[in-house]
Amino acid sequence: MSRITRRRALGVAAGAVAGLAVTGTAVARTAGTAGGADHTGHAGHTGNSGKAPADPAPFDEMYEGRHIQGGPTDGHGGHGGHGGGHSTGYTVRIDGEELHVMRNADGTWISVINHYEPLATPLATARAAVRELQGAPLVPLTLV
Amino acid sequence: MTVRKNQAQLTAAEKRRFVDALLELKRSGQYDTFVTTHNAFIMSDTDNGDRVGHRSPSFLPWHRRFLIQFEQALQSVDSTVTLPYWDWTADRTPAASLWAPDFLGGTGRSRDGQVMDGPFAASGNRWPINVRVDGRSFLRRDLGAGGRQLPTRAEADSVLAMETYDMAPWNSLSDGFRNHLEGWRGVNLHNRVHVWVGGQMATGVSPNDPVFWLHHAFVDKLWADWQARHPNSRYLPAAGTTNVVDLNETMRPWNDVTPADMLDHTRYYTFDRAA
């Protein structure tokens, strides 16, 4: 199975949508923003300077049979640098696959699996995603 | 003239035509482009960076434009179809007719959350979940899981009473009507409904569930109701705000529409009743 990164997936998605002429080039700009913000983001690579709450602790554990990991995004963002990089500076993985997470301004966290219910920490967010997945693999955004 | 109706008042024929139009957009591939667009925005809209579709003042005009585009796509299939809205303050249990097999189908089974009845059940082979973040390709729901409750009318009214449209810092921390309606702060209206439905509706690819449109059509109606209650209140911010769509700035992805263009919904549709 070929696996493409979320950054590439989003870029391809933008092209597909733009091709349908309903959304135009701006989606490509969205993708560019998402993909590139780890280099141009407001707070630089460390991400959490200034007013943001303190960096949450790294974690690496087995939870309900899944390997969950979290920690500061490395300088190159790993294979999915966009996900943790664009505003959080923090990357979460489930069985090695990146879970897109986002830090809210109040310091709470959400993920693409639980996008409307903030949780206190990346660890809580990773565990919630594991429960929600019910054993299903996390995959990069699948394209139509 | 497009009239958006309360879903609870639709006739059997109206439900059938709405469902058929959804299934045709799905079959043609158009439907999934809307899911992709939504997910791209939800993943890139951030509190301290560029934000357009969510956690920002343009949450409401952005979704209004998004729904108009989707409604036009439905009407290209069947010109009689309009978007119904789901008043979740009134139809607040899984027993509501919204979730019956002749409309959206019900909650998911306990084992894996899979929706087993209605036109969007995986068994019908007409609703594959293609734009997804995990391996599951079937529609899932967990209506009211964990005893969660939908917002009440009193809670909605408490938000509609807020006079100021939005406030700095124009994100998920903001006080004011927009962020309380969106739900990052306070009694939590819009966000809570996504969570109550569960399944794909709780994720970034939430438009995979057709109820997304009925939910947002009601959020959109609440904006119109708020405007009627506060005729002297205006969209904010007016100008010069970094990372935020001001009143007369264009919104991605369309780049040809501003919040100002979206303030008067009657240019595009009306509702069957006031709140």
PDB file of N, CA, C and O in Angstrom, chain A residues 86-113:
ATOM      1  N   HIS A  86       1.889  23.153  12.253  1.00  0.00           N
ATOM      2  CA  HIS A  86       1.435  24.459  11.812  1.00  0.00           C
ATOM      3  C   HIS A  86       1.049  25.387  12.935  1.00  0.00           C
ATOM      4  O   HIS A  86       1.040  26.576  12.761  1.00  0.00           O
ATOM      5  N   SER A  87       0.782  24.855  14.106  1.00  0.00           N
ATOM      6  CA  SER A  87       0.545  25.806  15.173  1.00  0.00           C
ATOM      7  C   SER A  87       0.908  25.252  16.537  1.00  0.00           C
ATOM      8  O   SER A  87       0.959  25.985  17.500  1.00  0.00           O
ATOM      9  N   THR A  88       1.131  23.975  16.614  1.00  0.00           N
ATOM     10  CA  THR A  88       1.301  23.408  17.933  1.00  0.00           C
ATOM     11  C   THR A  88       2.746  23.099  18.258  1.00  0.00           C
ATOM     12  O   THR A  88       3.125  23.109  19.422  1.00  0.00           O
ATOM     13  N   GLY A  89       3.562  22.775  17.249  1.00  0.00           N
ATOM     14  CA  GLY A  89       4.917  22.348  17.527  1.00  0.00           C
ATOM     15  C   GLY A  89       4.966  21.018  18.234  1.00  0.00           C
ATOM     16  O   GLY A  89       5.961  20.685  18.874  1.00  0.00           O
ATOM     17  N   TYR A  90       3.900  20.274  18.123  1.00  0.00           N
ATOM     18  CA  TYR A  90       3.771  19.034  18.884  1.00  0.00           C
ATOM     19  C   TYR A  90       3.137  17.996  17.959  1.00  0.00           C
ATOM     20  O   TYR A  90       2.175  18.296  17.254  1.00  0.00           O
ATOM     21  N   THR A  91       3.717  16.813  17.954  1.00  0.00           N
ATOM     22  CA  THR A  91       3.232  15.769  17.063  1.00  0.00           C
ATOM     23  C   THR A  91       2.740  14.581  17.884  1.00  0.00           C
ATOM     24  O   THR A  91       3.391  14.175  18.838  1.00  0.00           O
ATOM     25  N   VAL A  92       1.590  14.040  17.480  1.00  0.00           N
ATOM     26  CA  VAL A  92       1.029  12.855  18.120  1.00  0.00           C
ATOM     27  C   VAL A  92       0.948  11.749  17.077  1.00  0.00           C
ATOM     28  O   VAL A  92       0.571  12.002  15.920  1.00  0.00           O
ATOM     29  N   ARG A  93       1.317  10.540  17.482  1.00  0.00           N
ATOM     30  CA  ARG A  93       1.210   9.407  16.572  1.00  0.00           C
ATOM     31  C   ARG A  93       0.455   8.270  17.242  1.00  0.00           C
ATOM     32  O   ARG A  93       0.564   8.074  18.451  1.00  0.00           O
ATOM     33  N   ILE A  94      -0.287   7.532  16.432  1.00  0.00           N
ATOM     34  CA  ILE A  94      -0.941   6.303  16.872  1.00  0.00           C
ATOM     35  C   ILE A  94      -0.422   5.185  15.995  1.00  0.00           C
ATOM     36  O   ILE A  94      -0.588   5.227  14.768  1.00  0.00           O
ATOM     37  N   ASP A  95       0.232   4.212  16.606  1.00  0.00           N
ATOM     38  CA  ASP A  95       0.873   3.126  15.868  1.00  0.00           C
ATOM     39  C   ASP A  95       1.737   3.686  14.740  1.00  0.00           C
ATOM     40  O   ASP A  95       1.761   3.155  13.620  1.00  0.00           O
ATOM     41  N   GLY A  96       2.397   4.780  15.036  1.00  0.00           N
ATOM     42  CA  GLY A  96       3.347   5.357  14.094  1.00  0.00           C
ATOM     43  C   GLY A  96       2.765   6.325  13.086  1.00  0.00           C
ATOM     44  O   GLY A  96       3.504   7.037  12.411  1.00  0.00           O
ATOM     45  N   GLU A  97       1.448   6.357  12.974  1.00  0.00           N
ATOM     46  CA  GLU A  97       0.806   7.248  11.993  1.00  0.00           C
ATOM     47  C   GLU A  97       0.420   8.549  12.687  1.00  0.00           C
ATOM     48  O   GLU A  97      -0.130   8.536  13.790  1.00  0.00           O
ATOM     49  N   GLU A  98       0.704   9.648  12.029  1.00  0.00           N
ATOM     50  CA  GLU A  98       0.421  10.926  12.683  1.00  0.00           C
ATOM     51  C   GLU A  98      -1.067  11.186  12.812  1.00  0.00           C
ATOM     52  O   GLU A  98      -1.844  11.013  11.867  1.00  0.00           O
ATOM     53  N   LEU A  99      -1.451  11.617  14.013  1.00  0.00           N
ATOM     54  CA  LEU A  99      -2.806  12.111  14.285  1.00  0.00           C
ATOM     55  C   LEU A  99      -2.744  13.630  14.226  1.00  0.00           C
ATOM     56  O   LEU A  99      -1.982  14.251  14.966  1.00  0.00           O
ATOM     57  N   HIS A 100      -3.531  14.219  13.353  1.00  0.00           N
ATOM     58  CA  HIS A 100      -3.529  15.673  13.255  1.00  0.00           C
ATOM     59  C   HIS A 100      -4.130  16.262  14.531  1.00  0.00           C
ATOM     60  O   HIS A 100      -5.285  15.998  14.858  1.00  0.00           O
ATOM     61  N   VAL A 101      -3.320  17.037  15.259  1.00  0.00           N
ATOM     62  CA  VAL A 101      -3.805  17.677  16.479  1.00  0.00           C
ATOM     63  C   VAL A 101      -3.639  19.188  16.370  1.00  0.00           C
ATOM     64  O   VAL A 101      -2.866  19.685  15.540  1.00  0.00           O
ATOM     65  N   MET A 102      -4.380  19.876  17.181  1.00  0.00           N
ATOM     66  CA  MET A 102      -4.342  21.338  17.180  1.00  0.00           C
ATOM     67  C   MET A 102      -4.513  21.823  18.618  1.00  0.00           C
ATOM     68  O   MET A 102      -5.312  21.272  19.371  1.00  0.00           O
ATOM     69  N   ARG A 103      -3.765  22.850  18.967  1.00  0.00           N
ATOM     70  CA  ARG A 103      -3.900  23.443  20.298  1.00  0.00           C
ATOM     71  C   ARG A 103      -4.791  24.681  20.207  1.00  0.00           C
ATOM     72  O   ARG A 103      -4.558  25.560  19.371  1.00  0.00           O
ATOM     73  N   ASN A 104      -5.779  24.732  21.062  1.00  0.00           N
ATOM     74  CA  ASN A 104      -6.628  25.918  21.123  1.00  0.00           C
ATOM     75  C   ASN A 104      -5.935  27.013  21.927  1.00  0.00           C
ATOM     76  O   ASN A 104      -5.002  26.757  22.688  1.00  0.00           O
ATOM     77  N   ALA A 105      -6.432  28.222  21.771  1.00  0.00           N
ATOM     78  CA  ALA A 105      -5.800  29.370  22.420  1.00  0.00           C
ATOM     79  C   ALA A 105      -5.842  29.264  23.937  1.00  0.00           C
ATOM     80  O   ALA A 105      -5.012  29.853  24.621  1.00  0.00           O
ATOM     81  N   ASP A 106      -6.785  28.514  24.475  1.00  0.00           N
ATOM     82  CA  ASP A 106      -6.854  28.371  25.935  1.00  0.00           C
ATOM     83  C   ASP A 106      -5.991  27.218  26.437  1.00  0.00           C
ATOM     84  O   ASP A 106      -6.029  26.884  27.626  1.00  0.00           O
ATOM     85  N   GLY A 107      -5.228  26.600  25.532  1.00  0.00           N
ATOM     86  CA  GLY A 107      -4.330  25.522  25.926  1.00  0.00           C
ATOM     87  C   GLY A 107      -4.921  24.131  25.792  1.00  0.00           C
ATOM     88  O   GLY A 107      -4.203  23.146  25.956  1.00  0.00           O
ATOM     89  N   THR A 108      -6.204  24.026  25.486  1.00  0.00           N
ATOM     90  CA  THR A 108      -6.804  22.710  25.278  1.00  0.00           C
ATOM     91  C   THR A 108      -6.474  22.196  23.878  1.00  0.00           C
ATOM     92  O   THR A 108      -5.962  22.937  23.038  1.00  0.00           O
ATOM     93  N   TRP A 109      -6.779  20.934  23.654  1.00  0.00           N
ATOM     94  CA  TRP A 109      -6.377  20.260  22.414  1.00  0.00           C
ATOM     95  C   TRP A 109      -7.559  19.572  21.750  1.00  0.00           C
ATOM     96  O   TRP A 109      -8.483  19.096  22.424  1.00  0.00           O
ATOM     97  N   ILE A 110      -7.474  19.489  20.433  1.00  0.00           N
ATOM     98  CA  ILE A 110      -8.422  18.692  19.653  1.00  0.00           C
ATOM     99  C   ILE A 110      -7.624  17.908  18.615  1.00  0.00           C
ATOM    100  O   ILE A 110      -6.463  18.195  18.372  1.00  0.00           O
ATOM    101  N   SER A 111      -8.268  16.923  18.020  1.00  0.00           N
ATOM    102  CA  SER A 111      -7.637  16.204  16.918  1.00  0.00           C
ATOM    103  C   SER A 111      -8.638  16.101  15.784  1.00  0.00           C
ATOM    104  O   SER A 111      -9.823  16.402  15.953  1.00  0.00           O
ATOM    105  N   VAL A 112      -8.162  15.639  14.654  1.00  0.00           N
ATOM    106  CA  VAL A 112      -9.069  15.510  13.517  1.00  0.00           C
ATOM    107  C   VAL A 112     -10.132  14.440  13.789  1.00  0.00           C
ATOM    108  O   VAL A 112     -11.192  14.440  13.171  1.00  0.00           O
ATOM    109  N   ILE A 113      -9.863  13.559  14.764  1.00  0.00           N
ATOM    110  CA  ILE A 113     -10.830  12.528  15.135  1.00  0.00           C
ATOM    111  C   ILE A 113     -11.876  13.067  16.108  1.00  0.00           C
ATOM    112  O   ILE A 113     -13.013  12.613  16.123  1.00  0.00           O
TER     113      ILE A 113
END
